[in-house]
């Protein structure tokens, strides 16, 4: 058997973009798991304030050229890659001029939440899964971080559930403190629906709040990680009522607990079959 494959999907990662503690975790955790023997891939958006020259990003021609459809509009997807030499890891960046080439990340210079953050999120989640398909790389575990990746679990359990790339993948979602107090657009749920889905499939998401996005992700994930000490009470209650495997918050930098949790999640199905 080859190495187990572990995919990270995140909207931030050090040193490329540092907004919250997620950036630190998504930098250190993949390296720790690589040292444990996992084969790693990392996907994140190529926001406009990520310096391409300093971080040595370059386009991956064989992966670029796809279009992601949102609201009947074709949106070109460009894939770029950068390496972290010290960790021998590659990070794939999803780029689109309209959605990501801005000076600020989630709000304008005055802090006003971008009106199209819903479409930017949908583009990223769809684009991430299509990129992995094009890579021809079937992950054993997909670990999502941050609200911008919250639709990935829903898509994997519906549209992509029988796709050869993902049908054996286990999904883990990390819950953090709420990052925003705004709402995504009123027609967010309608835009987010993919093939083999209805709006009922994303009913838990439809309020478009940070808590709602986390709640939807909880519903479709195989395991939940509590990544912060201070988690919204509504979200935490949903975690407790989900009957999902949960990795409790741990303030130490020892990632052995993640390694054991991944092992628990991947072996859970084998136990049930036995």
mmCIF file of C-alpha atoms in Angstrom:
data_model
loop_
_atom_site.group_PDB
_atom_site.id
_atom_site.type_symbol
_atom_site.label_atom_id
_atom_site.label_comp_id
_atom_site.label_asym_id
_atom_site.label_seq_id
_atom_site.Cartn_x
_atom_site.Cartn_y
_atom_site.Cartn_z
ATOM 1 C CA UNK A 1 0.000 0.000 0.000
ATOM 2 C CA UNK A 2 1.137 3.539 -0.768
ATOM 3 C CA UNK A 3 1.041 6.502 1.561
ATOM 4 C CA UNK A 4 -2.344 7.715 2.796
ATOM 5 C CA UNK A 5 -3.363 10.905 1.009
ATOM 6 C CA UNK A 6 -4.410 13.946 3.041
ATOM 7 C CA UNK A 7 -5.914 17.040 1.424
ATOM 8 C CA UNK A 8 -6.164 20.396 3.204
ATOM 9 C CA UNK A 9 -8.600 23.047 1.949
ATOM 10 C CA UNK A 10 -8.255 26.442 3.620
ATOM 11 C CA UNK A 11 -8.684 30.127 2.868
ATOM 12 C CA UNK A 12 -5.483 31.116 4.653
ATOM 13 C CA UNK A 13 -2.070 29.685 5.384
ATOM 14 C CA UNK A 14 1.210 31.105 6.647
ATOM 15 C CA UNK A 15 3.341 32.576 5.133
ATOM 16 C CA UNK A 16 1.040 33.415 2.204
ATOM 17 C CA UNK A 17 -1.919 34.922 4.065
ATOM 18 C CA UNK A 18 -2.233 35.383 7.824
ATOM 19 C CA UNK A 19 -5.629 36.558 9.060
ATOM 20 C CA UNK A 20 -6.372 34.320 12.069
ATOM 21 C CA UNK A 21 -4.897 31.369 13.946
ATOM 22 C CA UNK A 22 -6.064 29.167 11.045
ATOM 23 C CA UNK A 23 -3.001 30.348 9.084
ATOM 24 C CA UNK A 24 -0.638 28.950 11.703
ATOM 25 C CA UNK A 25 -2.453 25.630 12.053
ATOM 26 C CA UNK A 26 -2.672 25.047 8.302
ATOM 27 C CA UNK A 27 1.071 25.700 8.020
ATOM 28 C CA UNK A 28 2.196 23.457 10.868
ATOM 29 C CA UNK A 29 -0.339 20.612 10.719
ATOM 30 C CA UNK A 30 0.343 19.507 7.112
ATOM 31 C CA UNK A 31 4.082 19.394 7.759
ATOM 32 C CA UNK A 32 3.568 17.406 10.963
ATOM 33 C CA UNK A 33 1.391 14.906 9.092
ATOM 34 C CA UNK A 34 3.854 14.680 6.231
ATOM 35 C CA UNK A 35 6.516 13.764 8.753
ATOM 36 C CA UNK A 36 4.139 11.035 9.976
ATOM 37 C CA UNK A 37 4.058 9.551 6.484
ATOM 38 C CA UNK A 38 1.041 11.183 4.834
ATOM 39 C CA UNK A 39 1.143 12.406 1.247
ATOM 40 C CA UNK A 40 -0.049 16.020 1.404
ATOM 41 C CA UNK A 41 -1.819 18.457 -0.928
ATOM 42 C CA UNK A 42 -3.005 21.946 0.089
ATOM 43 C CA UNK A 43 -5.497 24.199 -1.719
ATOM 44 C CA UNK A 44 -6.300 27.851 -1.016
ATOM 45 C CA UNK A 45 -7.557 30.930 -2.908
ATOM 46 C CA UNK A 46 -5.033 33.235 -4.553
ATOM 47 C CA UNK A 47 -6.230 36.466 -2.961
ATOM 48 C CA UNK A 48 -4.914 39.696 -4.470
ATOM 49 C CA UNK A 49 -2.737 40.591 -1.500
ATOM 50 C CA UNK A 50 -0.681 37.404 -1.828
ATOM 51 C CA UNK A 51 2.592 38.490 -3.401
ATOM 52 C CA UNK A 52 3.276 36.227 -6.392
ATOM 53 C CA UNK A 53 6.889 37.272 -6.899
ATOM 54 C CA UNK A 54 7.951 37.010 -3.276
ATOM 55 C CA UNK A 55 6.192 33.654 -2.825
ATOM 56 C CA UNK A 56 7.267 32.391 -6.267
ATOM 57 C CA UNK A 57 3.833 31.430 -7.523
ATOM 58 C CA UNK A 58 3.619 30.166 -11.068
ATOM 59 C CA UNK A 59 0.732 28.901 -13.170
ATOM 60 C CA UNK A 60 0.162 25.176 -13.651
ATOM 61 C CA UNK A 61 -0.944 25.130 -17.281
ATOM 62 C CA UNK A 62 -2.177 21.534 -17.259
ATOM 63 C CA UNK A 63 -4.580 22.290 -14.391
ATOM 64 C CA UNK A 64 -5.779 25.707 -15.572
ATOM 65 C CA UNK A 65 -8.445 26.357 -18.180
ATOM 66 C CA UNK A 66 -11.532 25.018 -16.414
ATOM 67 C CA UNK A 67 -14.665 27.111 -16.020
ATOM 68 C CA UNK A 68 -16.705 27.085 -12.812
ATOM 69 C CA UNK A 69 -20.387 27.849 -13.408
ATOM 70 C CA UNK A 70 -22.170 30.049 -10.864
ATOM 71 C CA UNK A 71 -25.595 31.492 -11.570
ATOM 72 C CA UNK A 72 -25.289 30.416 -15.232
ATOM 73 C CA UNK A 73 -22.054 32.381 -15.606
ATOM 74 C CA UNK A 74 -18.773 30.765 -16.641
ATOM 75 C CA UNK A 75 -15.894 31.790 -14.381
ATOM 76 C CA UNK A 76 -12.351 30.882 -15.517
ATOM 77 C CA UNK A 77 -10.249 28.975 -12.999
ATOM 78 C CA UNK A 78 -6.498 29.507 -13.017
ATOM 79 C CA UNK A 79 -4.299 27.234 -10.894
ATOM 80 C CA UNK A 80 -0.971 28.402 -9.533
ATOM 81 C CA UNK A 81 1.488 26.631 -7.283
ATOM 82 C CA UNK A 82 4.162 27.549 -4.781
ATOM 83 C CA UNK A 83 6.515 25.488 -2.669
ATOM 84 C CA UNK A 84 7.521 25.663 0.951
ATOM 85 C CA UNK A 85 11.133 24.471 0.604
ATOM 86 C CA UNK A 86 11.683 23.916 4.314
ATOM 87 C CA UNK A 87 8.758 21.481 4.397
ATOM 88 C CA UNK A 88 8.959 20.072 0.846
ATOM 89 C CA UNK A 89 5.258 20.861 0.430
ATOM 90 C CA UNK A 90 3.401 22.354 -2.512
ATOM 91 C CA UNK A 91 0.427 24.673 -2.172
ATOM 92 C CA UNK A 92 -2.057 25.050 -5.030
ATOM 93 C CA UNK A 93 -3.736 28.443 -5.416
ATOM 94 C CA UNK A 94 -7.127 28.913 -7.084
ATOM 95 C CA UNK A 95 -7.257 32.193 -8.955
ATOM 96 C CA UNK A 96 -9.923 34.175 -10.776
ATOM 97 C CA UNK A 97 -9.483 37.804 -11.747
ATOM 98 C CA UNK A 98 -13.032 38.893 -10.918
ATOM 99 C CA UNK A 99 -13.320 37.142 -7.554
ATOM 100 C CA UNK A 100 -9.849 37.293 -6.044
ATOM 101 C CA UNK A 101 -7.817 40.113 -7.566
ATOM 102 C CA UNK A 102 -8.595 42.723 -4.904
ATOM 103 C CA UNK A 103 -6.443 44.554 -2.392
ATOM 104 C CA UNK A 104 -8.520 43.262 0.518
ATOM 105 C CA UNK A 105 -9.698 39.761 1.395
ATOM 106 C CA UNK A 106 -13.320 39.664 2.587
ATOM 107 C CA UNK A 107 -14.267 43.345 2.785
ATOM 108 C CA UNK A 108 -13.376 46.650 1.141
ATOM 109 C CA UNK A 109 -11.026 49.309 2.510
ATOM 110 C CA UNK A 110 -13.769 50.423 4.914
ATOM 111 C CA UNK A 111 -14.367 46.877 6.144
ATOM 112 C CA UNK A 112 -17.667 46.461 4.299
ATOM 113 C CA UNK A 113 -18.327 42.777 3.577
ATOM 114 C CA UNK A 114 -18.120 42.105 -0.156
ATOM 115 C CA UNK A 115 -21.575 41.537 -1.665
ATOM 116 C CA UNK A 116 -20.281 38.629 -3.752
ATOM 117 C CA UNK A 117 -18.572 36.725 -0.942
ATOM 118 C CA UNK A 118 -21.172 33.998 -1.484
ATOM 119 C CA UNK A 119 -20.090 33.513 -5.098
ATOM 120 C CA UNK A 120 -16.417 33.683 -4.138
ATOM 121 C CA UNK A 121 -17.020 30.906 -1.619
ATOM 122 C CA UNK A 122 -18.967 28.755 -4.097
ATOM 123 C CA UNK A 123 -16.267 29.266 -6.726
ATOM 124 C CA UNK A 124 -13.563 28.205 -4.289
ATOM 125 C CA UNK A 125 -15.393 25.084 -3.052
ATOM 126 C CA UNK A 126 -16.362 23.882 -6.540
ATOM 127 C CA UNK A 127 -12.974 24.810 -7.950
ATOM 128 C CA UNK A 128 -11.094 22.969 -5.215
ATOM 129 C CA UNK A 129 -12.883 19.695 -5.932
ATOM 130 C CA UNK A 130 -12.524 20.040 -9.702
ATOM 131 C CA UNK A 131 -8.817 20.766 -9.272
ATOM 132 C CA UNK A 132 -8.296 17.596 -7.220
ATOM 133 C CA UNK A 133 -10.132 15.605 -9.901
ATOM 134 C CA UNK A 134 -7.876 17.054 -12.578
ATOM 135 C CA UNK A 135 -4.826 16.210 -10.478
ATOM 136 C CA UNK A 136 -5.972 12.587 -10.585
ATOM 137 C CA UNK A 137 -5.212 12.335 -6.882
ATOM 138 C CA UNK A 138 -7.790 10.542 -4.694
ATOM 139 C CA UNK A 139 -7.537 11.755 -1.072
ATOM 140 C CA UNK A 140 -8.221 9.405 1.825
ATOM 141 C CA UNK A 141 -8.960 12.355 4.103
ATOM 142 C CA UNK A 142 -10.110 15.879 3.251
ATOM 143 C CA UNK A 143 -9.642 18.362 6.100
ATOM 144 C CA UNK A 144 -11.389 21.718 5.618
ATOM 145 C CA UNK A 145 -10.538 24.893 7.540
ATOM 146 C CA UNK A 146 -12.397 28.195 7.615
ATOM 147 C CA UNK A 147 -15.893 29.265 6.588
ATOM 148 C CA UNK A 148 -14.905 29.651 2.962
ATOM 149 C CA UNK A 149 -14.531 25.864 2.622
ATOM 150 C CA UNK A 150 -17.827 25.064 4.381
ATOM 151 C CA UNK A 151 -19.679 23.890 1.253
ATOM 152 C CA UNK A 152 -17.077 21.241 0.449
ATOM 153 C CA UNK A 153 -18.578 18.594 2.802
ATOM 154 C CA UNK A 154 -22.058 19.097 1.285
ATOM 155 C CA UNK A 155 -20.766 18.801 -2.271
ATOM 156 C CA UNK A 156 -18.763 15.691 -1.432
ATOM 157 C CA UNK A 157 -21.768 13.922 0.109
ATOM 158 C CA UNK A 158 -24.107 14.802 -2.777
ATOM 159 C CA UNK A 159 -22.806 15.749 -6.240
ATOM 160 C CA UNK A 160 -19.416 14.046 -5.834
ATOM 161 C CA UNK A 161 -20.412 11.081 -3.669
ATOM 162 C CA UNK A 162 -19.947 8.498 -6.446
ATOM 163 C CA UNK A 163 -17.031 10.206 -8.143
ATOM 164 C CA UNK A 164 -14.050 7.805 -8.262
ATOM 165 C CA UNK A 165 -11.752 10.523 -6.908
ATOM 166 C CA UNK A 166 -13.803 11.087 -3.751
ATOM 167 C CA UNK A 167 -16.067 8.139 -3.080
ATOM 168 C CA UNK A 168 -13.726 6.711 -0.429
ATOM 169 C CA UNK A 169 -12.728 10.077 1.065
ATOM 170 C CA UNK A 170 -13.456 10.921 4.683
ATOM 171 C CA UNK A 171 -14.299 14.544 5.477
ATOM 172 C CA UNK A 172 -13.106 16.402 8.553
ATOM 173 C CA UNK A 173 -14.106 19.983 9.283
ATOM 174 C CA UNK A 174 -12.411 22.303 11.777
ATOM 175 C CA UNK A 175 -14.629 24.751 13.666
ATOM 176 C CA UNK A 176 -13.120 28.037 14.822
ATOM 177 C CA UNK A 177 -14.361 31.262 16.347
ATOM 178 C CA UNK A 178 -16.771 33.093 14.057
ATOM 179 C CA UNK A 179 -14.823 35.234 11.568
ATOM 180 C CA UNK A 180 -17.614 37.526 10.398
ATOM 181 C CA UNK A 181 -20.877 39.008 11.654
ATOM 182 C CA UNK A 182 -22.445 39.668 8.265
ATOM 183 C CA UNK A 183 -24.636 37.491 6.049
ATOM 184 C CA UNK A 184 -24.088 36.104 2.600
ATOM 185 C CA UNK A 185 -26.603 37.185 -0.056
ATOM 186 C CA UNK A 186 -30.259 36.177 0.271
ATOM 187 C CA UNK A 187 -30.064 33.905 -2.792
ATOM 188 C CA UNK A 188 -26.867 32.204 -1.609
ATOM 189 C CA UNK A 189 -28.518 28.773 -1.232
ATOM 190 C CA UNK A 190 -29.998 28.916 -4.712
ATOM 191 C CA UNK A 191 -26.612 29.758 -6.239
ATOM 192 C CA UNK A 192 -24.841 27.045 -4.237
ATOM 193 C CA UNK A 193 -26.939 24.129 -5.520
ATOM 194 C CA UNK A 194 -25.062 21.765 -7.834
ATOM 195 C CA UNK A 195 -26.232 18.793 -9.879
ATOM 196 C CA UNK A 196 -27.951 16.024 -7.894
ATOM 197 C CA UNK A 197 -28.805 18.608 -5.236
ATOM 198 C CA UNK A 198 -31.800 20.668 -4.198
ATOM 199 C CA UNK A 199 -31.956 23.667 -1.892
ATOM 200 C CA UNK A 200 -33.079 21.245 0.838
ATOM 201 C CA UNK A 201 -29.602 19.740 0.787
ATOM 202 C CA UNK A 202 -28.155 23.030 1.972
ATOM 203 C CA UNK A 203 -31.029 24.114 4.167
ATOM 204 C CA UNK A 204 -28.712 24.327 7.194
ATOM 205 C CA UNK A 205 -26.513 26.814 5.309
ATOM 206 C CA UNK A 206 -29.195 29.096 3.890
ATOM 207 C CA UNK A 207 -29.104 31.839 6.548
ATOM 208 C CA UNK A 208 -25.644 32.648 5.263
ATOM 209 C CA UNK A 209 -24.190 33.509 8.668
ATOM 210 C CA UNK A 210 -20.857 32.215 9.880
ATOM 211 C CA UNK A 211 -22.685 29.962 12.352
ATOM 212 C CA UNK A 212 -24.991 28.628 9.619
ATOM 213 C CA UNK A 213 -22.032 27.766 7.377
ATOM 214 C CA UNK A 214 -20.394 25.870 10.219
ATOM 215 C CA UNK A 215 -23.668 24.087 11.006
ATOM 216 C CA UNK A 216 -24.059 22.935 7.412
ATOM 217 C CA UNK A 217 -20.492 21.662 7.313
ATOM 218 C CA UNK A 218 -21.038 19.742 10.557
ATOM 219 C CA UNK A 219 -24.048 17.992 9.023
ATOM 220 C CA UNK A 220 -22.025 16.519 6.143
ATOM 221 C CA UNK A 221 -18.666 15.849 7.782
ATOM 222 C CA UNK A 222 -17.417 12.525 9.141
ATOM 223 C CA UNK A 223 -15.448 14.165 11.920
ATOM 224 C CA UNK A 224 -15.284 17.563 13.613
ATOM 225 C CA UNK A 225 -12.265 19.333 15.093
ATOM 226 C CA UNK A 226 -12.792 22.072 17.661
ATOM 227 C CA UNK A 227 -10.024 24.413 16.569
ATOM 228 C CA UNK A 228 -10.698 27.234 19.046
ATOM 229 C CA UNK A 229 -11.412 27.566 22.727
ATOM 230 C CA UNK A 230 -14.218 30.085 22.158
ATOM 231 C CA UNK A 231 -16.744 28.602 19.746
ATOM 232 C CA UNK A 232 -20.208 30.027 19.164
ATOM 233 C CA UNK A 233 -22.696 28.349 21.559
ATOM 234 C CA UNK A 234 -25.181 27.564 18.765
ATOM 235 C CA UNK A 235 -22.466 25.885 16.703
ATOM 236 C CA UNK A 236 -21.101 23.987 19.682
ATOM 237 C CA UNK A 237 -24.588 22.682 20.460
ATOM 238 C CA UNK A 238 -24.895 21.430 16.892
ATOM 239 C CA UNK A 239 -21.573 19.647 17.238
ATOM 240 C CA UNK A 240 -22.732 17.942 20.440
ATOM 241 C CA UNK A 241 -26.019 16.868 18.851
ATOM 242 C CA UNK A 242 -24.434 15.608 15.633
ATOM 243 C CA UNK A 243 -23.188 12.274 16.981
ATOM 244 C CA UNK A 244 -20.047 12.791 14.909
ATOM 245 C CA UNK A 245 -16.548 11.953 16.053
ATOM 246 C CA UNK A 246 -15.071 15.070 17.667
ATOM 247 C CA UNK A 247 -11.495 16.101 18.386
ATOM 248 C CA UNK A 248 -11.635 18.447 21.347
ATOM 249 C CA UNK A 249 -9.697 21.696 21.446
ATOM 250 C CA UNK A 250 -6.082 21.340 22.544
ATOM 251 C CA UNK A 251 -3.924 24.420 22.994
ATOM 252 C CA UNK A 252 -0.629 22.520 22.669
ATOM 253 C CA UNK A 253 1.340 22.453 19.428
ATOM 254 C CA UNK A 254 1.623 18.654 19.540
ATOM 255 C CA UNK A 255 -0.252 17.285 16.531
ATOM 256 C CA UNK A 256 -0.217 13.664 17.668
ATOM 257 C CA UNK A 257 -3.900 14.048 18.544
ATOM 258 C CA UNK A 258 -4.700 14.942 14.923
ATOM 259 C CA UNK A 259 -2.778 11.911 13.681
ATOM 260 C CA UNK A 260 -4.756 9.646 16.004
ATOM 261 C CA UNK A 261 -8.025 11.327 15.002
ATOM 262 C CA UNK A 262 -7.337 10.822 11.291
ATOM 263 C CA UNK A 263 -6.608 7.177 12.027
ATOM 264 C CA UNK A 264 -9.865 6.854 13.979
ATOM 265 C CA UNK A 265 -11.923 8.405 11.161
ATOM 266 C CA UNK A 266 -10.360 6.350 8.377
ATOM 267 C CA UNK A 267 -10.700 3.093 10.313
ATOM 268 C CA UNK A 268 -14.267 3.757 11.493
ATOM 269 C CA UNK A 269 -15.809 2.304 8.329
ATOM 270 C CA UNK A 270 -13.675 -0.824 8.591
ATOM 271 C CA UNK A 271 -14.904 -1.362 12.138
ATOM 272 C CA UNK A 272 -18.544 -1.046 11.047
ATOM 273 C CA UNK A 273 -18.030 -3.463 8.158
ATOM 274 C CA UNK A 274 -16.401 -5.991 10.466
#
